[in-house]
Structures are given as C-alpha cells and as structure tokens.
Short mmCIF file of C-alpha atoms in Angstrom, two decimals:
data_model
loop_
_atom_site.label_atom_id
_atom_site.label_comp_id
_atom_site.label_asym_id
_atom_site.label_seq_id
_atom_site.Cartn_x
_atom_site.Cartn_y
_atom_site.Cartn_z
CA MET A 476 62.10 -49.26 -190.26
CA LYS A 477 58.62 -49.90 -191.68
CA ASP A 478 57.37 -48.72 -195.04
CA LEU A 479 54.97 -45.83 -194.38
CA PHE A 480 52.33 -47.55 -196.52
CA GLU A 481 52.58 -50.93 -194.75
CA LYS A 482 49.63 -50.18 -192.47
CA ILE A 483 47.54 -49.17 -195.49
CA TYR A 484 48.19 -52.46 -197.25
CA LYS A 485 47.29 -54.45 -194.14
CA ASP A 486 44.31 -52.52 -192.77
CA LYS A 487 41.89 -50.60 -194.96
CA GLY A 488 39.92 -49.36 -191.94
CA PRO A 489 36.45 -50.31 -190.63
CA LEU A 490 34.69 -48.96 -193.71
CA GLY A 491 37.43 -49.39 -196.29
CA LYS A 492 37.55 -53.16 -195.78
CA TRP A 493 34.09 -53.35 -197.37
CA ALA A 494 35.11 -51.34 -200.45
CA ALA A 495 35.04 -54.25 -202.91
CA GLN A 496 31.44 -55.05 -201.94
CA ALA A 497 30.19 -51.52 -201.26
CA GLU A 498 31.86 -49.00 -203.55
CA GLY A 499 29.67 -47.60 -206.29
CA TYR A 500 26.48 -48.83 -204.66
CA PHE A 501 26.44 -48.38 -200.88
CA VAL A 502 29.23 -45.79 -200.78
CA PHE A 503 30.13 -43.36 -203.54
CA PRO A 504 26.79 -44.03 -205.31
CA LYS A 505 25.93 -42.01 -208.41
CA LEU A 506 22.55 -40.31 -208.40
CA GLU A 507 21.63 -38.85 -211.78
CA GLY A 508 19.11 -36.36 -213.10
CA GLU A 509 17.93 -33.03 -211.76
CA ILE A 510 18.15 -32.71 -207.99
CA SER A 511 14.64 -33.50 -206.84
CA ASN A 512 12.44 -35.85 -204.85
CA ARG A 513 12.83 -38.44 -207.62
CA MET A 514 16.10 -39.12 -209.40
CA LYS A 515 17.79 -42.05 -211.15
CA PHE A 516 20.12 -44.59 -209.58
CA GLN A 517 21.78 -47.10 -211.90
CA GLY A 518 19.12 -46.40 -214.49
CA LYS A 519 16.14 -46.84 -212.15
CA ASP A 520 13.76 -44.18 -210.86
CA VAL A 521 14.05 -43.79 -207.08
CA ILE A 522 12.51 -41.59 -204.40
CA THR A 523 15.53 -39.77 -203.01
CA TRP A 524 15.70 -39.18 -199.27
CA SER A 525 19.41 -38.38 -199.10
CA ILE A 526 19.67 -34.91 -200.67
CA ASN A 527 20.13 -31.95 -198.27
CA ASP A 528 18.02 -29.68 -200.46
CA TYR A 529 15.63 -28.88 -197.59
CA LEU A 530 13.70 -26.02 -199.20
CA GLY A 531 13.80 -27.36 -202.75
CA LEU A 532 15.92 -24.50 -204.10
CA ALA A 533 18.45 -26.59 -206.03
CA ASN A 534 16.35 -26.65 -209.18
CA HIS A 535 13.93 -23.83 -208.47
CA PRO A 536 13.51 -21.96 -211.78
CA GLU A 537 14.21 -18.55 -210.20
CA VAL A 538 17.41 -19.85 -208.62
CA ARG A 539 18.61 -21.52 -211.81
CA LYS A 540 17.95 -18.33 -213.78
CA VAL A 541 20.01 -16.20 -211.38
CA ASP A 542 22.80 -18.80 -211.22
CA ALA A 543 22.98 -18.95 -215.01
CA GLU A 544 22.98 -15.17 -215.43
CA ALA A 545 25.69 -14.76 -212.80
CA ALA A 546 27.85 -17.42 -214.43
CA LEU A 547 27.45 -15.70 -217.79
CA GLN A 548 28.27 -12.27 -216.35
CA TYR A 549 31.17 -13.20 -214.07
CA GLY A 550 32.41 -16.62 -215.17
CA SER A 551 33.78 -19.03 -212.58
CA ALA A 552 37.01 -17.20 -211.76
CA TYR A 553 36.02 -13.72 -210.62
CA PRO A 554 37.17 -12.42 -208.22
CA MET A 555 40.71 -13.76 -208.28
CA GLY A 556 42.76 -13.88 -205.12
CA ALA A 557 42.07 -14.01 -201.39
CA ARG A 558 39.65 -11.53 -199.85
CA MET A 559 42.43 -9.57 -198.13
CA MET A 560 44.43 -9.15 -201.33
CA SER A 561 42.25 -8.86 -204.44
CA GLY A 562 39.12 -10.94 -203.92
CA HIS A 563 36.85 -8.50 -202.07
CA THR A 564 33.71 -6.98 -203.67
CA ASP A 565 30.63 -4.96 -202.81
CA LEU A 566 28.47 -8.04 -203.34
CA HIS A 567 30.49 -10.05 -200.79
CA GLU A 568 29.82 -7.26 -198.30
CA LYS A 569 26.14 -7.09 -199.26
CA LEU A 570 25.67 -10.82 -198.69
CA GLN A 571 27.44 -10.62 -195.33
CA ASN A 572 25.28 -7.72 -194.17
CA GLU A 573 22.06 -9.47 -195.21
CA LEU A 574 23.10 -12.74 -193.55
CA ALA A 575 23.92 -10.91 -190.32
CA GLU A 576 20.53 -9.21 -190.32
CA PHE A 577 18.75 -12.50 -191.06
CA VAL A 578 20.29 -14.30 -188.06
CA ASN A 579 20.06 -11.21 -185.82
CA LYS A 580 23.78 -10.53 -185.41
CA GLU A 581 25.83 -7.35 -185.84
CA ALA A 582 28.11 -8.72 -188.53
CA ALA A 583 28.89 -11.78 -190.62
CA TYR A 584 31.78 -13.10 -192.70
CA LEU A 585 31.69 -15.43 -195.69
CA LEU A 586 33.51 -18.76 -195.71
CA ASN A 587 34.43 -20.73 -198.82
CA PHE A 588 33.35 -24.07 -197.36
CA GLY A 589 31.60 -25.10 -194.17
CA TYR A 590 34.07 -27.79 -193.11
CA GLN A 591 37.12 -25.67 -193.82
CA GLY A 592 35.57 -22.61 -192.22
CA MET A 593 34.56 -24.40 -189.03
CA VAL A 594 38.06 -25.83 -188.53
CA SER A 595 39.64 -22.43 -189.07
CA THR A 596 37.19 -20.53 -186.87
CA ILE A 597 37.86 -22.76 -183.89
CA ASP A 598 41.59 -22.38 -184.48
CA ALA A 599 41.27 -18.57 -184.55
CA LEU A 600 39.04 -18.28 -181.48
CA VAL A 601 41.30 -20.06 -179.00
CA SER A 602 44.91 -19.92 -177.85
CA LYS A 603 46.94 -22.54 -175.98
CA ASP A 604 45.77 -21.14 -172.63
CA ASP A 605 42.08 -21.54 -173.46
CA ILE A 606 39.90 -24.59 -172.84
CA ILE A 607 37.35 -26.06 -175.26
CA VAL A 608 34.29 -27.99 -174.02
CA TYR A 609 32.27 -29.67 -176.77
CA ASP A 610 29.53 -32.25 -177.34
CA VAL A 611 30.93 -35.75 -177.84
CA ASP A 612 28.66 -36.21 -180.89
CA ALA A 613 29.91 -33.09 -182.63
CA HIS A 614 30.38 -33.16 -186.40
CA ALA A 615 33.76 -34.15 -187.82
CA CYS A 616 34.55 -30.54 -188.78
CA ILE A 617 34.28 -29.52 -185.12
CA ILE A 618 36.40 -32.46 -183.99
CA ASP A 619 39.09 -31.62 -186.53
CA GLY A 620 39.05 -27.97 -185.46
CA VAL A 621 39.45 -29.00 -181.84
CA ARG A 622 42.39 -31.22 -182.81
CA LEU A 623 44.28 -28.11 -183.90
CA HIS A 624 43.92 -26.66 -180.41
CA MET A 625 47.19 -26.74 -178.49
CA GLY A 626 45.47 -26.36 -175.12
CA LYS A 627 43.11 -28.52 -173.10
CA ARG A 628 39.75 -29.75 -174.29
CA PHE A 629 36.94 -31.79 -172.75
CA THR A 630 33.94 -33.57 -174.22
CA TYR A 631 30.58 -33.75 -172.49
CA LYS A 632 28.02 -36.51 -172.99
CA HIS A 633 25.72 -35.88 -175.90
CA ASN A 634 23.12 -33.23 -175.04
CA ASP A 635 23.73 -33.94 -171.35
CA VAL A 636 23.60 -30.62 -169.47
CA GLU A 637 24.71 -32.23 -166.20
CA SER A 638 27.79 -33.61 -167.95
CA LEU A 639 28.44 -30.22 -169.50
CA GLU A 640 28.21 -28.55 -166.10
CA LYS A 641 30.75 -30.99 -164.62
CA ASN A 642 33.14 -30.34 -167.47
CA LEU A 643 32.65 -26.58 -167.21
CA ASP A 644 33.61 -26.86 -163.55
CA ARG A 645 36.81 -28.69 -164.57
CA ALA A 646 37.47 -26.19 -167.34
CA THR A 647 36.95 -23.23 -165.02
CA LYS A 648 39.52 -24.51 -162.54
CA MET A 649 41.99 -25.11 -165.34
CA ALA A 650 41.37 -21.71 -166.95
CA GLU A 651 42.07 -20.05 -163.62
CA GLN A 652 45.49 -21.70 -163.69
CA THR A 653 46.31 -20.95 -167.33
CA GLY A 654 44.78 -17.48 -167.44
CA GLY A 655 42.68 -18.45 -170.45
CA GLY A 656 39.01 -18.55 -171.29
CA ILE A 657 36.43 -21.23 -172.15
CA LEU A 658 34.75 -21.97 -175.49
CA VAL A 659 31.68 -24.25 -175.51
CA ILE A 660 30.73 -25.78 -178.85
CA SER A 661 27.39 -27.38 -179.71
CA GLU A 662 25.42 -28.02 -182.85
CA GLY A 663 22.06 -26.40 -183.43
CA VAL A 664 20.88 -29.67 -184.98
CA PHE A 665 22.88 -32.89 -184.83
CA GLY A 666 22.86 -34.14 -188.38
CA MET A 667 22.68 -37.88 -187.72
CA ARG A 668 20.15 -38.02 -184.88
CA GLY A 669 18.18 -34.91 -185.79
CA GLU A 670 18.17 -33.72 -182.19
CA GLN A 671 18.48 -30.02 -181.49
CA GLY A 672 21.35 -29.01 -179.26
CA ARG A 673 20.13 -28.00 -175.82
CA LEU A 674 21.01 -24.39 -176.47
CA LYS A 675 18.55 -22.90 -173.99
CA GLU A 676 19.96 -24.98 -171.13
CA ILE A 677 23.54 -24.28 -172.22
CA VAL A 678 22.88 -20.55 -172.28
CA ALA A 679 21.38 -20.76 -168.77
CA LEU A 680 24.74 -22.05 -167.52
CA LYS A 681 26.27 -18.67 -168.38
CA LYS A 682 24.79 -17.43 -165.12
CA LYS A 683 27.12 -19.81 -163.28
CA PHE A 684 30.13 -20.09 -165.60
CA ASN A 685 32.09 -17.65 -167.71
CA PHE A 686 32.25 -19.05 -171.24
CA ARG A 687 31.50 -18.19 -174.85
CA LEU A 688 29.14 -20.29 -176.98
CA PHE A 689 29.85 -21.32 -180.59
CA VAL A 690 26.99 -23.05 -182.45
CA ASP A 691 27.17 -24.99 -185.71
CA ASP A 692 23.64 -24.65 -187.11
CA ALA A 693 24.12 -26.19 -190.55
CA HIS A 694 20.85 -28.16 -190.40
CA GLY A 695 18.86 -25.56 -188.45
CA PHE A 696 19.49 -22.55 -190.68
CA GLY A 697 16.51 -22.08 -192.97
CA THR A 698 14.46 -24.88 -191.40
CA LEU A 699 13.91 -23.89 -187.76
CA GLY A 700 12.61 -20.76 -186.07
CA LYS A 701 9.78 -18.42 -187.01
CA THR A 702 11.80 -16.74 -189.75
CA GLY A 703 14.13 -19.65 -190.48
CA ALA A 704 17.03 -18.15 -188.54
CA GLY A 705 17.73 -21.52 -186.95
CA ALA A 706 17.81 -23.44 -183.70
CA GLY A 707 18.71 -20.39 -181.62
CA GLU A 708 15.60 -18.58 -182.82
CA GLU A 709 13.54 -21.74 -182.33
CA GLN A 710 14.65 -21.94 -178.69
CA GLY A 711 14.56 -18.19 -178.03
CA VAL A 712 18.28 -17.81 -177.34
CA GLN A 713 19.70 -16.50 -180.62
CA ASP A 714 21.03 -13.36 -178.91
CA ASP A 715 23.00 -15.49 -176.45
CA ILE A 716 24.91 -17.41 -179.12
CA ASP A 717 28.28 -15.67 -179.26
CA VAL A 718 29.41 -17.07 -182.61
CA TYR A 719 26.86 -18.50 -185.04
CA PHE A 720 27.83 -20.71 -187.97
CA ALA A 721 25.79 -22.02 -190.91
CA THR A 722 26.49 -23.47 -194.31
CA PHE A 723 24.94 -22.85 -197.73
CA ALA A 724 25.07 -26.59 -198.49
CA LYS A 725 21.71 -27.41 -196.90
CA SER A 726 18.79 -24.98 -197.08
CA MET A 727 20.59 -22.72 -199.55
CA ALA A 728 21.41 -25.59 -201.93
CA SER A 729 24.79 -24.14 -202.84
CA THR A 730 28.43 -23.91 -201.78
CA GLY A 731 29.86 -21.71 -199.02
CA ALA A 732 29.14 -20.83 -195.40
CA PHE A 733 29.26 -17.93 -192.95
CA ILE A 734 29.90 -16.99 -189.36
CA ALA A 735 28.02 -14.24 -187.52
CA ALA A 736 28.70 -12.46 -184.23
CA ASP A 737 29.29 -9.03 -182.72
CA LYS A 738 31.12 -6.76 -185.15
CA GLU A 739 34.28 -6.67 -183.07
CA ILE A 740 34.46 -10.48 -183.06
CA ILE A 741 33.95 -10.70 -186.83
CA ASP A 742 36.54 -7.98 -187.40
CA TYR A 743 39.01 -10.08 -185.42
CA LEU A 744 38.15 -13.31 -187.19
CA LYS A 745 38.41 -11.96 -190.71
CA TYR A 746 42.01 -10.94 -189.98
CA ASN A 747 42.87 -14.27 -188.36
CA LEU A 748 41.00 -16.99 -190.27
CA ARG A 749 43.86 -18.73 -192.03
CA SER A 750 41.54 -20.75 -194.29
CA GLN A 751 40.17 -17.48 -195.72
CA MET A 752 43.32 -15.35 -195.58
CA PHE A 753 45.24 -17.87 -197.68
CA ALA A 754 42.49 -19.13 -200.01
CA LYS A 755 40.76 -17.74 -203.07
CA SER A 756 37.63 -15.69 -202.43
CA LEU A 757 34.20 -17.26 -202.81
CA GLN A 758 33.48 -16.89 -206.53
CA MET A 759 30.98 -14.28 -207.61
CA GLN A 760 28.42 -16.58 -209.19
CA LEU A 761 28.03 -18.31 -205.80
CA VAL A 762 27.74 -14.97 -204.00
CA VAL A 763 25.04 -13.72 -206.38
CA GLY A 764 23.25 -17.05 -206.15
CA ALA A 765 23.35 -16.94 -202.35
CA LEU A 766 21.83 -13.45 -202.34
CA LYS A 767 18.90 -14.77 -204.37
CA ARG A 768 18.45 -17.81 -202.15
CA LEU A 769 18.55 -15.72 -198.97
CA ASP A 770 15.92 -13.38 -200.43
CA MET A 771 13.68 -16.39 -201.07
CA LEU A 772 14.16 -17.61 -197.49
CA ARG A 773 13.01 -14.20 -196.26
CA THR A 774 10.10 -13.63 -198.63
CA MET A 775 8.70 -17.11 -199.35
CA PRO A 776 7.61 -18.69 -196.04
CA GLU A 777 5.72 -21.31 -198.03
CA LEU A 778 9.06 -23.03 -198.75
CA LYS A 779 9.52 -23.87 -195.07
CA GLN A 780 5.81 -24.63 -194.68
CA ASN A 781 5.94 -27.16 -197.53
CA LEU A 782 9.04 -28.74 -196.00
CA TRP A 783 7.39 -29.23 -192.62
CA LYS A 784 4.22 -30.64 -194.15
CA ILE A 785 6.38 -33.48 -195.51
CA VAL A 786 8.47 -33.77 -192.33
CA ASP A 787 5.36 -34.10 -190.15
CA ALA A 788 3.75 -36.66 -192.47
CA LEU A 789 6.90 -38.78 -192.68
CA GLN A 790 7.80 -38.71 -188.99
CA SER A 791 4.23 -39.21 -187.70
CA GLY A 792 3.73 -42.04 -190.21
CA LEU A 793 6.87 -43.82 -189.08
CA LYS A 794 5.90 -43.49 -185.43
CA LYS A 795 2.38 -44.82 -186.05
CA ARG A 796 3.88 -47.89 -187.71
CA GLY A 797 6.13 -48.53 -184.73
CA PHE A 798 9.46 -47.42 -186.15
CA ASP A 799 12.15 -46.02 -183.87
CA ILE A 800 13.08 -42.52 -185.05
CA GLY A 801 14.87 -41.59 -181.85
CA THR A 802 14.30 -38.13 -180.43
CA THR A 803 14.61 -36.03 -183.57
CA GLN A 804 13.44 -32.43 -183.20
CA SER A 805 14.23 -31.36 -186.74
CA CYS A 806 13.76 -32.34 -190.37
CA VAL A 807 16.48 -35.00 -190.11
CA THR A 808 14.62 -38.31 -189.81
CA PRO A 809 16.64 -41.30 -188.55
CA VAL A 810 15.16 -44.80 -188.60
CA TYR A 811 16.94 -47.23 -186.26
CA LEU A 812 16.92 -50.97 -186.93
CA ASN A 813 18.86 -53.87 -185.45
CA GLY A 814 21.22 -55.76 -187.76
CA SER A 815 24.75 -56.40 -188.97
CA ILE A 816 26.61 -54.57 -191.74
CA PRO A 817 25.98 -57.39 -194.27
CA GLU A 818 22.28 -57.38 -193.35
CA ALA A 819 22.24 -53.62 -193.83
CA MET A 820 23.69 -54.06 -197.31
CA ALA A 821 21.04 -56.62 -198.25
CA LEU A 822 18.28 -54.42 -196.82
CA VAL A 823 19.38 -51.31 -198.69
CA ARG A 824 19.77 -53.22 -201.96
CA ASP A 825 16.18 -54.46 -201.53
CA LEU A 826 14.95 -50.93 -200.86
CA ARG A 827 16.62 -49.56 -203.97
CA GLU A 828 16.06 -52.39 -206.43
CA ASN A 829 12.57 -53.57 -205.49
CA TYR A 830 10.93 -50.55 -203.88
CA GLY A 831 12.67 -47.61 -205.59
CA ILE A 832 13.66 -45.95 -202.30
CA PHE A 833 17.09 -44.30 -201.97
CA CYS A 834 18.18 -43.19 -198.52
CA SER A 835 21.53 -43.02 -196.78
CA ILE A 836 22.74 -45.97 -194.73
CA VAL A 837 24.85 -45.46 -191.62
CA VAL A 838 26.58 -48.34 -189.80
CA TYR A 839 29.51 -48.95 -187.46
CA PRO A 840 31.83 -47.15 -186.72
CA VAL A 841 29.61 -44.07 -187.09
CA ILE A 842 27.00 -45.72 -184.84
CA PRO A 843 27.38 -48.68 -182.42
CA LYS A 844 27.79 -52.23 -183.71
CA GLY A 845 24.54 -54.09 -184.31
CA LEU A 846 22.60 -50.99 -185.32
CA ILE A 847 21.49 -49.88 -188.78
CA LEU A 848 20.55 -46.24 -189.27
CA LEU A 849 18.57 -45.25 -192.33
CA ARG A 850 18.91 -41.47 -192.46
CA MET A 851 16.21 -39.60 -194.32
CA ILE A 852 16.18 -35.94 -195.36
CA PRO A 853 12.68 -34.71 -196.25
CA THR A 854 12.50 -31.72 -198.59
CA ALA A 855 9.90 -29.29 -199.86
CA THR A 856 9.94 -31.10 -203.22
CA HIS A 857 8.71 -34.40 -201.76
CA THR A 858 5.03 -35.30 -202.02
CA LEU A 859 2.62 -37.07 -199.70
CA GLN A 860 2.61 -39.93 -202.22
CA ASP A 861 6.39 -40.22 -201.76
CA VAL A 862 5.78 -40.53 -198.03
CA SER A 863 3.08 -43.17 -198.45
CA ASP A 864 5.20 -45.27 -200.83
CA THR A 865 8.17 -45.05 -198.48
CA LEU A 866 6.20 -46.07 -195.40
CA ASP A 867 4.89 -49.16 -197.18
CA ALA A 868 8.42 -50.06 -198.30
CA PHE A 869 9.74 -49.70 -194.77
CA ASP A 870 7.06 -52.05 -193.46
CA ALA A 871 8.23 -54.67 -195.95
CA ILE A 872 11.96 -54.38 -195.28
CA ARG A 873 11.43 -54.48 -191.51
CA GLU A 874 9.54 -57.77 -191.85
CA ARG A 875 12.35 -59.26 -193.96
CA LEU A 876 14.96 -58.08 -191.50
CA GLU A 877 13.12 -59.62 -188.57
CA ASN A 878 12.36 -62.96 -190.28
CA GLY A 879 16.00 -63.50 -191.23
CA THR A 880 15.71 -62.97 -194.99
CA TYR A 881 18.55 -60.45 -195.08
CA ARG A 882 20.69 -62.59 -192.79
CA ARG A 883 20.43 -65.47 -195.25
CA LEU A 884 21.07 -63.23 -198.24
CA SER A 885 24.15 -61.75 -196.58
CA ALA A 886 25.67 -65.11 -195.52
CA ALA A 887 27.81 -65.33 -198.65
CA LEU A 888 29.12 -61.83 -198.08
CA ILE A 889 30.01 -62.61 -194.47
CA ALA A 890 31.89 -65.74 -195.58
CA ALA A 891 33.77 -63.79 -198.24
CA MET A 892 34.89 -61.24 -195.64
CA GLY A 893 35.95 -63.90 -193.15
CA GLU A 894 33.74 -62.40 -190.47
#
C-alpha cells in the first residue's frame, strides 16, 4: 500500500512545481500600503491593477469612519453563534432587505463568504433527481458546488447558446425520467475574460425549456446596469433571474456575500444552507460597514462614473495600440500575449521592477498552454496618468516579448526546471 503523501512528494502540480521560482513574487506576492491605485511591492512604488476595489471604497474616508466606529461599538465577535441559534440581529435583516430592494428581488439572505455561500446554495437548490447545466468556464466556487451534486450535470461551451440548448434538450429528457428539475448556472461577468454571461439569450430559452436560472454576478454587482444592480439589469432581464448571487469582495470592498430571490425561495434556502446553519453569523462590524457601502452605491453615482472613465480609457487605449483584450464587456480587462511560463515570469518581473506596473499574471493550466494573460482591474481610484504610464509600459514589454528578450532571460529558468 502506498503512503498517502507519496503523490505529493512526487508531483507538486502544474503550478506548485514552480513554487521555488515563483512564490513570494509571482504567486503569494505582498502588496503593502493603503489599498489604492498605487501601493508598494518589495519596497517599490507600483501602479496596482490587481485589486478588486472597483468603486474605490476600500479606503474611502466615510467607509473607514463607519468601519472604525462599528468595530469600536461591537468588537469583532458580536454576534456569537449561527444565525439560526444566537447570531441573528435587526441589522442583518435591514441589510438583507436593502440588498433585495437594490437588486429588485423580494428577499435576500446574507452569506459569510462568497465561495462558501455559492457552494452551499447549489447544494441546497438541487436533489439527486435534478440536473445541473452550467457554463464550462464557470468560477471554481460553482464547479465545487456542482461536485457536491449527486445527480447528473452537463457543461455547455462558454457563452454558447446553441451548446446550452443542446444540453438543455439532454437535461430535459433525463429530468423526465428522474422526475427532477433543471438548474442552469451562469456568471453575470466571467472574471478572467471579462465577458458578460449571455443572460438575455439564456432567459429566452425559458420559452422552450423548463428550468431555473442561477447567476453569479460577483463582478457585475455595483459596476453594471443603470443603478449598479448588475449584469441582469444591464441586459434587461433581472426579473428573470431566479436566484441572484453577489459578493461584497468586489464593489463593496469588504467580506461577505448574499443571495436574492422570491421570498419563498429565500425562506427555503435560509433553513437549508448548511454553510450558514452551521457557521458563525457574519460579524456586526461587517454588516454595519456593508450598509454604509450599499448606501454609497445607491446615492453616489459618480463612483461608477469615475470607474468607467478609467475603464474606457484603458480598454480603448489598449485596442488602439493593437493589444488583444478579447471580448470583454465589463471592467475586467484581459491582455492576451503569446509566450511560455518562463517568458511570462521574465515579462512580469520587467513590468514590476523597471516600469512600476503590478498586475495579475495568469498562465496554464488556468488558460491554454502558450498563452499569457495579464489581467487588469481598473478602479475609480486610478487616474488617466496611471493609464498612460501603463500603456507605454505595455508597448515596451510586448516588443521585448516579440524580439526574444524574455526567452533569453528565461533560458536559465527553463534549464533549472528540466523543461
């Protein structure tokens, strides 16, 4: 019999095998200073394009004041216990009611964390007789939630309505045999590519198929739609989303999440969400802070306007200079380049050390081999000067990538890895 850890000693995984070269710099980096458009990395000032603080609320003086006052009043423990037992308060209810109204749903329920809440919501919505149909590029939290499902599940090609329709046809035939129902899951905005889910086209399929739609709108909430209510509002189909999910970790610059739906659905979920039934309630300082942030989303449209001024300048500037940013329809700004993992490491080191630009790097296995994705998150705190400096830096690193500079610099790394 093998030692359980034998596989760990032999194979660190596609990312883990680079740990000696990457950890502390390319992965698990340490950004320091106040969350803003410019922070410090290893003692150097950098323009930060990797912070999900879309609306610039993380260090907004009004937000910090409310957070500090709430921490002083309630501490970090109150309320103690799970919501069902001893962790329920009027302010939890107030936040839920205001969130529901903001996203145009009858009711909402707070979740401690987005990832945990998504996994648990999927688990609670379906039984073994039900069928799940979900986008193949869905976020890891959706995939892990689907893995808990004891029934059948199908993926459809990313944002491919024809593929979805074929899989709904398969799911319908199967559901007729099992006596179950169908849950379709999409994202409002896909966080790597920046594409909006094709919610309008998915909703149109309800005329032909009997299914319920669950949307993860983590990146759309607060950034899309006339009022900021997300991708469903942007596409005019918010009422047709059966269960709406969003997190506080993006536009709200905090911790927590929520689901919203018809009251009867939320009443069912709050009695069946294992991750909330058996976990401590969201602490009060976060609840009070979220109430303040939500009020600012409602009453300060200039936050979203400032964000989109930067988004438009960055994305139009990249396009004019011939960069491939895919088909993003959101703030998420991907820049696709061709190159190996070692070349990507050399390129990113150049960006950070010589140009003072810090953005996230994504390589295989998250995206196909031979591609480098530089993922940029514009925020309301960025300036047009930040955009200009970044565009000039990207011109320089593209030239070095294409003329083989990074390939030569990475040769020693490739040799060390035996690639």
